[in-house]
PDB file of C-alpha atoms in Angstrom:
ATOM      1  CA  MET A   1     -60.004 208.961  47.382  1.00  0.00           C
ATOM      2  CA  MET A   2     -57.559 211.298  45.697  1.00  0.00           C
ATOM      3  CA  SER A   3     -53.852 210.900  46.480  1.00  0.00           C
ATOM      4  CA  CYS A   4     -52.365 213.475  48.837  1.00  0.00           C
ATOM      5  CA  GLU A   5     -49.165 214.611  50.496  1.00  0.00           C
ATOM      6  CA  ILE A   6     -48.283 212.642  53.609  1.00  0.00           C
ATOM      7  CA  LEU A   7     -46.491 213.052  56.929  1.00  0.00           C
ATOM      8  CA  GLN A   8     -44.298 210.288  58.378  1.00  0.00           C
ATOM      9  CA  GLU A   9     -43.082 209.486  61.887  1.00  0.00           C
ATOM     10  CA  GLN A  10     -41.673 206.742  64.089  1.00  0.00           C
ATOM     11  CA  VAL A  11     -43.606 205.987  67.271  1.00  0.00           C
ATOM     12  CA  ALA A  12     -43.146 203.819  70.353  1.00  0.00           C
ATOM     13  CA  ILE A  13     -46.144 201.842  71.647  1.00  0.00           C
ATOM     14  CA  PRO A  14     -46.139 200.212  75.098  1.00  0.00           C
ATOM     15  CA  VAL A  15     -47.631 196.734  75.480  1.00  0.00           C
ATOM     16  CA  PRO A  16     -49.256 196.592  78.939  1.00  0.00           C
ATOM     17  CA  GLU A  17     -49.196 192.793  79.178  1.00  0.00           C
ATOM     18  CA  ASP A  18     -45.395 192.508  79.320  1.00  0.00           C
ATOM     19  CA  GLY A  19     -44.028 196.050  79.345  1.00  0.00           C
ATOM     20  CA  SER A  20     -42.371 195.709  75.932  1.00  0.00           C
ATOM     21  CA  ILE A  21     -42.282 198.578  73.433  1.00  0.00           C
ATOM     22  CA  ILE A  22     -43.380 198.286  69.809  1.00  0.00           C
ATOM     23  CA  ASP A  23     -41.502 200.464  67.342  1.00  0.00           C
ATOM     24  CA  ALA A  24     -43.828 201.422  64.502  1.00  0.00           C
ATOM     25  CA  TYR A  25     -43.871 203.525  61.336  1.00  0.00           C
ATOM     26  CA  VAL A  26     -46.812 205.891  60.825  1.00  0.00           C
ATOM     27  CA  ALA A  27     -47.846 207.671  57.629  1.00  0.00           C
ATOM     28  CA  ARG A  28     -50.839 210.009  57.442  1.00  0.00           C
ATOM     29  CA  PRO A  29     -52.288 212.666  55.135  1.00  0.00           C
ATOM     30  CA  GLU A  30     -50.751 216.091  55.577  1.00  0.00           C
ATOM     31  CA  GLN A  31     -54.156 217.759  55.438  1.00  0.00           C
ATOM     32  CA  PRO A  32     -55.672 218.126  58.937  1.00  0.00           C
ATOM     33  CA  GLY A  33     -58.687 215.968  59.671  1.00  0.00           C
ATOM     34  CA  LYS A  34     -59.824 212.645  61.103  1.00  0.00           C
ATOM     35  CA  TYR A  35     -59.083 209.528  59.060  1.00  0.00           C
ATOM     36  CA  PRO A  36     -59.737 205.803  59.439  1.00  0.00           C
ATOM     37  CA  ALA A  37     -56.764 203.757  60.624  1.00  0.00           C
ATOM     38  CA  VAL A  38     -55.137 200.948  58.633  1.00  0.00           C
ATOM     39  CA  ILE A  39     -52.640 198.600  60.251  1.00  0.00           C
ATOM     40  CA  VAL A  40     -50.016 197.303  57.802  1.00  0.00           C
ATOM     41  CA  GLY A  41     -48.723 193.838  58.651  1.00  0.00           C
ATOM     42  CA  MET A  42     -45.095 193.132  57.752  1.00  0.00           C
ATOM     43  CA  GLU A  43     -43.659 190.175  55.883  1.00  0.00           C
ATOM     44  CA  LEU A  44     -40.996 187.846  57.282  1.00  0.00           C
ATOM     45  CA  TYR A  45     -38.354 190.545  56.720  1.00  0.00           C
ATOM     46  CA  GLY A  46     -39.863 193.095  59.106  1.00  0.00           C
ATOM     47  CA  VAL A  47     -40.831 196.734  58.636  1.00  0.00           C
ATOM     48  CA  ASN A  48     -38.471 197.395  55.748  1.00  0.00           C
ATOM     49  CA  ALA A  49     -38.610 199.874  52.868  1.00  0.00           C
ATOM     50  CA  GLU A  50     -41.198 197.768  51.037  1.00  0.00           C
ATOM     51  CA  ILE A  51     -43.600 197.735  54.000  1.00  0.00           C
ATOM     52  CA  ARG A  52     -43.095 201.446  54.631  1.00  0.00           C
ATOM     53  CA  ASP A  53     -43.869 202.059  50.962  1.00  0.00           C
ATOM     54  CA  ALA A  54     -47.109 200.085  51.320  1.00  0.00           C
ATOM     55  CA  ALA A  55     -48.013 202.206  54.357  1.00  0.00           C
ATOM     56  CA  ARG A  56     -47.379 205.392  52.378  1.00  0.00           C
ATOM     57  CA  ARG A  57     -49.569 204.094  49.561  1.00  0.00           C
ATOM     58  CA  VAL A  58     -52.374 203.618  52.065  1.00  0.00           C
ATOM     59  CA  ALA A  59     -51.849 207.066  53.612  1.00  0.00           C
ATOM     60  CA  GLU A  60     -51.974 208.715  50.196  1.00  0.00           C
ATOM     61  CA  LEU A  61     -55.515 207.364  49.834  1.00  0.00           C
ATOM     62  CA  GLY A  62     -56.670 209.149  52.987  1.00  0.00           C
ATOM     63  CA  TYR A  63     -55.905 206.880  55.944  1.00  0.00           C
ATOM     64  CA  VAL A  64     -53.615 206.902  58.969  1.00  0.00           C
ATOM     65  CA  ALA A  65     -51.402 203.886  58.258  1.00  0.00           C
ATOM     66  CA  ILE A  66     -49.331 202.242  60.973  1.00  0.00           C
ATOM     67  CA  ALA A  67     -46.791 199.451  60.416  1.00  0.00           C
ATOM     68  CA  PRO A  68     -45.804 197.847  63.739  1.00  0.00           C
ATOM     69  CA  ASN A  69     -42.596 195.849  64.181  1.00  0.00           C
ATOM     70  CA  PHE A  70     -43.952 192.553  65.464  1.00  0.00           C
ATOM     71  CA  TYR A  71     -40.351 191.441  66.049  1.00  0.00           C
ATOM     72  CA  HIS A  72     -39.858 194.219  68.614  1.00  0.00           C
ATOM     73  CA  ARG A  73     -39.005 191.768  71.389  1.00  0.00           C
ATOM     74  CA  THR A  74     -36.210 190.079  69.425  1.00  0.00           C
ATOM     75  CA  LEU A  75     -35.295 192.600  66.670  1.00  0.00           C
ATOM     76  CA  PRO A  76     -36.189 196.104  67.881  1.00  0.00           C
ATOM     77  CA  ASN A  77     -35.859 199.059  65.498  1.00  0.00           C
ATOM     78  CA  ASP A  78     -34.502 196.931  62.677  1.00  0.00           C
ATOM     79  CA  SER A  79     -35.469 194.812  59.679  1.00  0.00           C
ATOM     80  CA  LEU A  80     -33.895 192.023  57.629  1.00  0.00           C
ATOM     81  CA  PRO A  81     -32.442 191.980  54.106  1.00  0.00           C
ATOM     82  CA  PHE A  82     -34.109 190.105  51.294  1.00  0.00           C
ATOM     83  CA  GLY A  83     -32.395 186.845  50.423  1.00  0.00           C
ATOM     84  CA  ALA A  84     -31.555 183.510  51.996  1.00  0.00           C
ATOM     85  CA  GLU A  85     -29.844 184.922  55.084  1.00  0.00           C
ATOM     86  CA  GLY A  86     -32.669 187.338  55.841  1.00  0.00           C
ATOM     87  CA  ARG A  87     -35.222 184.604  55.264  1.00  0.00           C
ATOM     88  CA  ASP A  88     -33.487 182.222  57.664  1.00  0.00           C
ATOM     89  CA  ARG A  89     -33.210 184.915  60.329  1.00  0.00           C
ATOM     90  CA  GLY A  90     -36.829 185.858  59.713  1.00  0.00           C
ATOM     91  CA  PHE A  91     -37.978 182.333  60.488  1.00  0.00           C
ATOM     92  CA  GLU A  92     -35.993 182.437  63.730  1.00  0.00           C
ATOM     93  CA  HIS A  93     -37.856 185.571  64.784  1.00  0.00           C
ATOM     94  CA  LEU A  94     -41.183 184.235  63.480  1.00  0.00           C
ATOM     95  CA  HIS A  95     -40.953 181.193  65.731  1.00  0.00           C
ATOM     96  CA  HIS A  96     -40.700 183.523  68.743  1.00  0.00           C
ATOM     97  CA  LEU A  97     -44.123 185.017  67.939  1.00  0.00           C
ATOM     98  CA  SER A  98     -46.893 183.413  69.951  1.00  0.00           C
ATOM     99  CA  ARG A  99     -50.598 183.954  69.461  1.00  0.00           C
ATOM    100  CA  PRO A 100     -51.125 185.624  72.870  1.00  0.00           C
ATOM    101  CA  THR A 101     -48.232 188.074  72.411  1.00  0.00           C
ATOM    102  CA  VAL A 102     -49.280 189.044  68.887  1.00  0.00           C
ATOM    103  CA  ILE A 103     -52.873 189.574  70.003  1.00  0.00           C
ATOM    104  CA  ALA A 104     -51.539 191.753  72.826  1.00  0.00           C
ATOM    105  CA  ASP A 105     -49.457 193.697  70.296  1.00  0.00           C
ATOM    106  CA  VAL A 106     -52.413 194.278  67.972  1.00  0.00           C
ATOM    107  CA  ARG A 107     -54.556 195.407  70.895  1.00  0.00           C
ATOM    108  CA  ALA A 108     -51.850 197.875  71.939  1.00  0.00           C
ATOM    109  CA  VAL A 109     -51.556 199.211  68.372  1.00  0.00           C
ATOM    110  CA  ILE A 110     -55.335 199.641  68.033  1.00  0.00           C
ATOM    111  CA  ASN A 111     -55.587 201.434  71.372  1.00  0.00           C
ATOM    112  CA  PHE A 112     -52.617 203.657  70.511  1.00  0.00           C
ATOM    113  CA  ILE A 113     -53.779 204.653  67.058  1.00  0.00           C
ATOM    114  CA  HIS A 114     -57.348 205.374  68.147  1.00  0.00           C
ATOM    115  CA  ALA A 115     -56.138 207.597  70.971  1.00  0.00           C
ATOM    116  CA  ARG A 116     -54.813 210.004  68.335  1.00  0.00           C
ATOM    117  CA  GLN A 117     -56.849 213.079  67.484  1.00  0.00           C
ATOM    118  CA  ASP A 118     -56.462 212.471  63.749  1.00  0.00           C
ATOM    119  CA  VAL A 119     -58.007 208.972  63.740  1.00  0.00           C
ATOM    120  CA  SER A 120     -61.686 208.109  63.381  1.00  0.00           C
ATOM    121  CA  GLU A 121     -63.520 205.035  64.609  1.00  0.00           C
ATOM    122  CA  ARG A 122     -63.071 202.441  61.861  1.00  0.00           C
ATOM    123  CA  THR A 123     -60.024 200.208  61.445  1.00  0.00           C
ATOM    124  CA  GLY A 124     -58.641 198.249  58.502  1.00  0.00           C
ATOM    125  CA  PHE A 125     -55.775 195.791  58.225  1.00  0.00           C
ATOM    126  CA  LEU A 126     -53.506 195.193  55.233  1.00  0.00           C
ATOM    127  CA  GLY A 127     -51.137 192.267  55.731  1.00  0.00           C
ATOM    128  CA  PHE A 128     -48.537 190.495  53.600  1.00  0.00           C
ATOM    129  CA  SER A 129     -47.494 186.835  54.014  1.00  0.00           C
ATOM    130  CA  MET A 130     -46.728 186.510  57.742  1.00  0.00           C
ATOM    131  CA  GLY A 131     -48.492 189.853  58.164  1.00  0.00           C
ATOM    132  CA  GLY A 132     -51.415 188.429  56.226  1.00  0.00           C
ATOM    133  CA  HIS A 133     -51.691 185.707  58.849  1.00  0.00           C
ATOM    134  CA  ILE A 134     -51.595 188.352  61.587  1.00  0.00           C
ATOM    135  CA  ALA A 135     -54.255 190.384  59.749  1.00  0.00           C
ATOM    136  CA  TYR A 136     -56.541 187.334  59.581  1.00  0.00           C
ATOM    137  CA  LEU A 137     -55.938 186.540  63.250  1.00  0.00           C
ATOM    138  CA  ALA A 138     -56.601 190.160  64.234  1.00  0.00           C
ATOM    139  CA  ALA A 139     -59.884 190.158  62.329  1.00  0.00           C
ATOM    140  CA  THR A 140     -61.042 187.173  64.418  1.00  0.00           C
ATOM    141  CA  GLN A 141     -60.302 189.027  67.664  1.00  0.00           C
ATOM    142  CA  PHE A 142     -60.981 192.726  67.064  1.00  0.00           C
ATOM    143  CA  ASP A 143     -63.353 195.065  65.275  1.00  0.00           C
ATOM    144  CA  ILE A 144     -61.479 195.092  61.959  1.00  0.00           C
ATOM    145  CA  ALA A 145     -63.994 196.442  59.470  1.00  0.00           C
ATOM    146  CA  ALA A 146     -61.890 195.656  56.378  1.00  0.00           C
ATOM    147  CA  CYS A 147     -59.110 193.078  56.106  1.00  0.00           C
ATOM    148  CA  ALA A 148     -56.921 192.731  52.997  1.00  0.00           C
ATOM    149  CA  CYS A 149     -54.940 189.531  53.484  1.00  0.00           C
ATOM    150  CA  PHE A 150     -52.165 188.900  50.964  1.00  0.00           C
ATOM    151  CA  TYR A 151     -50.991 185.273  50.716  1.00  0.00           C
ATOM    152  CA  GLY A 152     -51.130 184.657  54.457  1.00  0.00           C
ATOM    153  CA  GLY A 153     -49.702 181.223  55.198  1.00  0.00           C
ATOM    154  CA  TRP A 154     -50.088 178.612  57.942  1.00  0.00           C
ATOM    155  CA  LEU A 155     -53.730 179.536  58.510  1.00  0.00           C
ATOM    156  CA  VAL A 156     -55.099 175.989  58.230  1.00  0.00           C
ATOM    157  CA  ASN A 157     -52.308 174.117  60.020  1.00  0.00           C
ATOM    158  CA  THR A 158     -50.324 174.371  63.256  1.00  0.00           C
ATOM    159  CA  ASP A 159     -46.820 174.683  61.804  1.00  0.00           C
ATOM    160  CA  ILE A 160     -46.046 177.964  63.611  1.00  0.00           C
ATOM    161  CA  GLU A 161     -46.785 179.295  67.095  1.00  0.00           C
ATOM    162  CA  LEU A 162     -49.189 181.878  65.678  1.00  0.00           C
ATOM    163  CA  SER A 163     -51.453 179.034  64.579  1.00  0.00           C
ATOM    164  CA  ARG A 164     -51.492 177.106  67.857  1.00  0.00           C
ATOM    165  CA  PRO A 165     -53.052 175.459  69.763  1.00  0.00           C
ATOM    166  CA  GLU A 166     -55.679 175.232  67.008  1.00  0.00           C
ATOM    167  CA  PRO A 167     -55.292 176.493  63.414  1.00  0.00           C
ATOM    168  CA  THR A 168     -56.065 180.185  63.051  1.00  0.00           C
ATOM    169  CA  ALA A 169     -58.698 179.323  60.447  1.00  0.00           C
ATOM    170  CA  SER A 170     -60.690 177.589  63.193  1.00  0.00           C
ATOM    171  CA  LEU A 171     -61.247 181.057  64.716  1.00  0.00           C
ATOM    172  CA  THR A 172     -62.870 182.384  61.527  1.00  0.00           C
ATOM    173  CA  ALA A 173     -66.300 182.789  63.119  1.00  0.00           C
ATOM    174  CA  GLY A 174     -64.830 185.733  65.020  1.00  0.00           C
ATOM    175  CA  ILE A 175     -64.582 187.707  61.770  1.00  0.00           C
ATOM    176  CA  ALA A 176     -68.313 187.340  61.188  1.00  0.00           C
ATOM    177  CA  LYS A 177     -69.019 188.132  64.854  1.00  0.00           C
ATOM    178  CA  HIS A 178     -67.259 191.463  64.479  1.00  0.00           C
ATOM    179  CA  GLY A 179     -68.969 192.154  61.157  1.00  0.00           C
ATOM    180  CA  GLY A 180     -65.738 192.379  59.218  1.00  0.00           C
ATOM    181  CA  ARG A 181     -65.200 191.927  55.500  1.00  0.00           C
ATOM    182  CA  LEU A 182     -62.118 190.139  54.173  1.00  0.00           C
ATOM    183  CA  ILE A 183     -60.414 189.702  50.817  1.00  0.00           C
ATOM    184  CA  TYR A 184     -57.764 187.007  50.549  1.00  0.00           C
ATOM    185  CA  PHE A 185     -55.279 187.476  47.681  1.00  0.00           C
ATOM    186  CA  VAL A 186     -53.081 184.620  46.501  1.00  0.00           C
ATOM    187  CA  GLY A 187     -51.230 183.424  43.426  1.00  0.00           C
ATOM    188  CA  GLU A 188     -52.202 180.140  41.818  1.00  0.00           C
ATOM    189  CA  LEU A 189     -48.518 179.102  41.917  1.00  0.00           C
ATOM    190  CA  ASP A 190     -47.896 180.160  45.518  1.00  0.00           C
ATOM    191  CA  HIS A 191     -45.568 177.597  47.098  1.00  0.00           C
ATOM    192  CA  ALA A 192     -46.632 178.611  50.623  1.00  0.00           C
ATOM    193  CA  VAL A 193     -50.403 178.340  50.089  1.00  0.00           C
ATOM    194  CA  THR A 194     -51.372 175.186  48.233  1.00  0.00           C
ATOM    195  CA  ARG A 195     -54.621 174.633  46.388  1.00  0.00           C
ATOM    196  CA  GLU A 196     -55.776 172.298  49.154  1.00  0.00           C
ATOM    197  CA  GLN A 197     -55.051 174.970  51.763  1.00  0.00           C
ATOM    198  CA  ARG A 198     -56.929 177.577  49.728  1.00  0.00           C
ATOM    199  CA  GLU A 199     -59.922 175.280  49.562  1.00  0.00           C
ATOM    200  CA  GLN A 200     -59.826 174.645  53.320  1.00  0.00           C
ATOM    201  CA  LEU A 201     -59.634 178.365  54.009  1.00  0.00           C
ATOM    202  CA  ALA A 202     -62.479 179.122  51.595  1.00  0.00           C
ATOM    203  CA  ALA A 203     -64.602 176.489  53.319  1.00  0.00           C
ATOM    204  CA  ALA A 204     -63.891 178.030  56.742  1.00  0.00           C
ATOM    205  CA  LEU A 205     -64.939 181.461  55.479  1.00  0.00           C
ATOM    206  CA  GLU A 206     -68.078 180.088  53.856  1.00  0.00           C
ATOM    207  CA  ASP A 207     -69.069 178.019  56.890  1.00  0.00           C
ATOM    208  CA  ALA A 208     -68.653 181.067  59.170  1.00  0.00           C
ATOM    209  CA  HIS A 209     -70.699 183.274  56.791  1.00  0.00           C
ATOM    210  CA  VAL A 210     -67.933 185.862  56.557  1.00  0.00           C
ATOM    211  CA  ARG A 211     -68.362 188.556  53.931  1.00  0.00           C
ATOM    212  CA  HIS A 212     -65.361 187.685  51.823  1.00  0.00           C
ATOM    213  CA  GLU A 213     -63.722 187.129  48.460  1.00  0.00           C
ATOM    214  CA  MET A 214     -60.844 184.835  47.597  1.00  0.00           C
ATOM    215  CA  VAL A 215     -58.950 186.194  44.611  1.00  0.00           C
ATOM    216  CA  VAL A 216     -56.588 183.684  42.960  1.00  0.00           C
ATOM    217  CA  TYR A 217     -54.256 185.048  40.273  1.00  0.00           C
ATOM    218  CA  PRO A 218     -53.080 182.697  37.501  1.00  0.00           C
ATOM    219  CA  ASP A 219     -49.367 182.391  36.712  1.00  0.00           C
ATOM    220  CA  THR A 220     -48.555 184.195  39.968  1.00  0.00           C
ATOM    221  CA  GLY A 221     -46.443 183.067  42.912  1.00  0.00           C
ATOM    222  CA  HIS A 222     -45.840 184.209  46.474  1.00  0.00           C
ATOM    223  CA  SER A 223     -44.913 187.807  47.403  1.00  0.00           C
ATOM    224  CA  PHE A 224     -46.200 189.256  44.135  1.00  0.00           C
ATOM    225  CA  PHE A 225     -46.983 192.720  45.543  1.00  0.00           C
ATOM    226  CA  GLY A 226     -43.569 194.325  46.106  1.00  0.00           C
ATOM    227  CA  GLU A 227     -41.930 195.891  43.052  1.00  0.00           C
ATOM    228  CA  THR A 228     -38.378 195.297  44.308  1.00  0.00           C
ATOM    229  CA  ARG A 229     -38.785 191.511  44.449  1.00  0.00           C
ATOM    230  CA  ASP A 230     -38.049 189.004  41.709  1.00  0.00           C
ATOM    231  CA  THR A 231     -41.489 187.536  42.508  1.00  0.00           C
ATOM    232  CA  PHE A 232     -43.257 190.806  41.593  1.00  0.00           C
ATOM    233  CA  HIS A 233     -46.226 190.356  39.245  1.00  0.00           C
ATOM    234  CA  ARG A 234     -47.472 193.722  38.027  1.00  0.00           C
ATOM    235  CA  VAL A 235     -50.830 192.682  36.564  1.00  0.00           C
ATOM    236  CA  SER A 236     -51.803 190.838  39.742  1.00  0.00           C
ATOM    237  CA  ARG A 237     -50.523 193.627  41.988  1.00  0.00           C
ATOM    238  CA  ASP A 238     -52.387 196.323  40.083  1.00  0.00           C
ATOM    239  CA  ASP A 239     -55.665 194.406  40.148  1.00  0.00           C
ATOM    240  CA  ALA A 240     -55.251 193.596  43.848  1.00  0.00           C
ATOM    241  CA  TRP A 241     -54.501 197.221  44.716  1.00  0.00           C
ATOM    242  CA  LYS A 242     -57.695 198.385  42.979  1.00  0.00           C
ATOM    243  CA  ARG A 243     -59.646 195.874  45.042  1.00  0.00           C
ATOM    244  CA  VAL A 244     -57.948 197.005  48.259  1.00  0.00           C
ATOM    245  CA  GLN A 245     -58.821 200.623  47.517  1.00  0.00           C
ATOM    246  CA  ALA A 246     -62.464 199.700  46.937  1.00  0.00           C
ATOM    247  CA  LEU A 247     -62.587 197.529  50.070  1.00  0.00           C
ATOM    248  CA  PHE A 248     -61.244 200.271  52.317  1.00  0.00           C
ATOM    249  CA  ALA A 249     -63.355 203.012  50.737  1.00  0.00           C
ATOM    250  CA  GLU A 250     -66.547 200.976  51.077  1.00  0.00           C
ATOM    251  CA  GLU A 251     -65.968 199.656  54.600  1.00  0.00           C
ATOM    252  CA  LEU A 252     -63.937 202.370  56.335  1.00  0.00           C
ATOM    253  CA  TYR A 253     -65.685 205.486  54.965  1.00  0.00           C
ATOM    254  CA  GLN A 254     -69.267 204.624  55.810  1.00  0.00           C
ATOM    255  CA  ASP A 255     -70.689 207.216  58.171  1.00  0.00           C
ATOM    256  CA  ARG A 256     -71.986 210.698  57.352  1.00  0.00           C
ATOM    257  CA  HIS A 257     -68.796 212.540  58.328  1.00  0.00           C
ATOM    258  CA  PHE A 258     -66.698 210.496  55.942  1.00  0.00           C
ATOM    259  CA  SER A 259     -69.258 210.670  53.151  1.00  0.00           C
ATOM    260  CA  GLU A 260     -69.207 214.462  53.356  1.00  0.00           C
ATOM    261  CA  LYS A 261     -65.401 214.455  53.424  1.00  0.00           C
ATOM    262  CA  ARG A 262     -65.189 212.416  50.231  1.00  0.00           C
ATOM    263  CA  SER A 263     -67.799 214.403  48.282  1.00  0.00           C
TER     264      SER A 263
END
């Protein structure tokens, strides 16, 4: 898809299960039309400038991108600074996220975004680190046609509430059930996703017959995507972004209407 001008807005999404309100950032092409939706899953630091930039990147390709604040119950309408303090506070908020509440949040976001007149049927998910875990979890529960999971941690263990009572990877068959396709991106030197964990995750995907790729970048650590980070790795980011574009184009623009739009 060619890049395009975009429109941006902040929205409020009610969660029926508990009456809470998700604050979310939305970016969409300026040109009128119906576009597939892509949910953008935030890192530990929340929906900050880096996550909003990722959402705009997605929108420029011809999608309605929405970045929900999954900390909305404990940190509404805010994000955290990069660095040790922000990281520590992020873990405090992370440990308040349970699997049922996050699933309820994703359901609310999907229902909200697909009620819009500018959104078509198919849904993708692009998630980073903690948001990568949420993207993977969402793909096991919902009709997520294309899932780009960047260095999602804690998928094969029960170290966080999101991965309890059983590891999220044990739910992998749900991805195949919904017919989704997933690409998992990770650096070979990632401190949060060890080689053993990568192998366990790859085995879960293989055993469940999920259409997937696991892309491991040499000499690359965690959080390599964001340009403002000292962990940024341009070669890996650029290659990953090309793969994300292809994944979304192939899986989210499949029917006749979209084919005509792209021609």
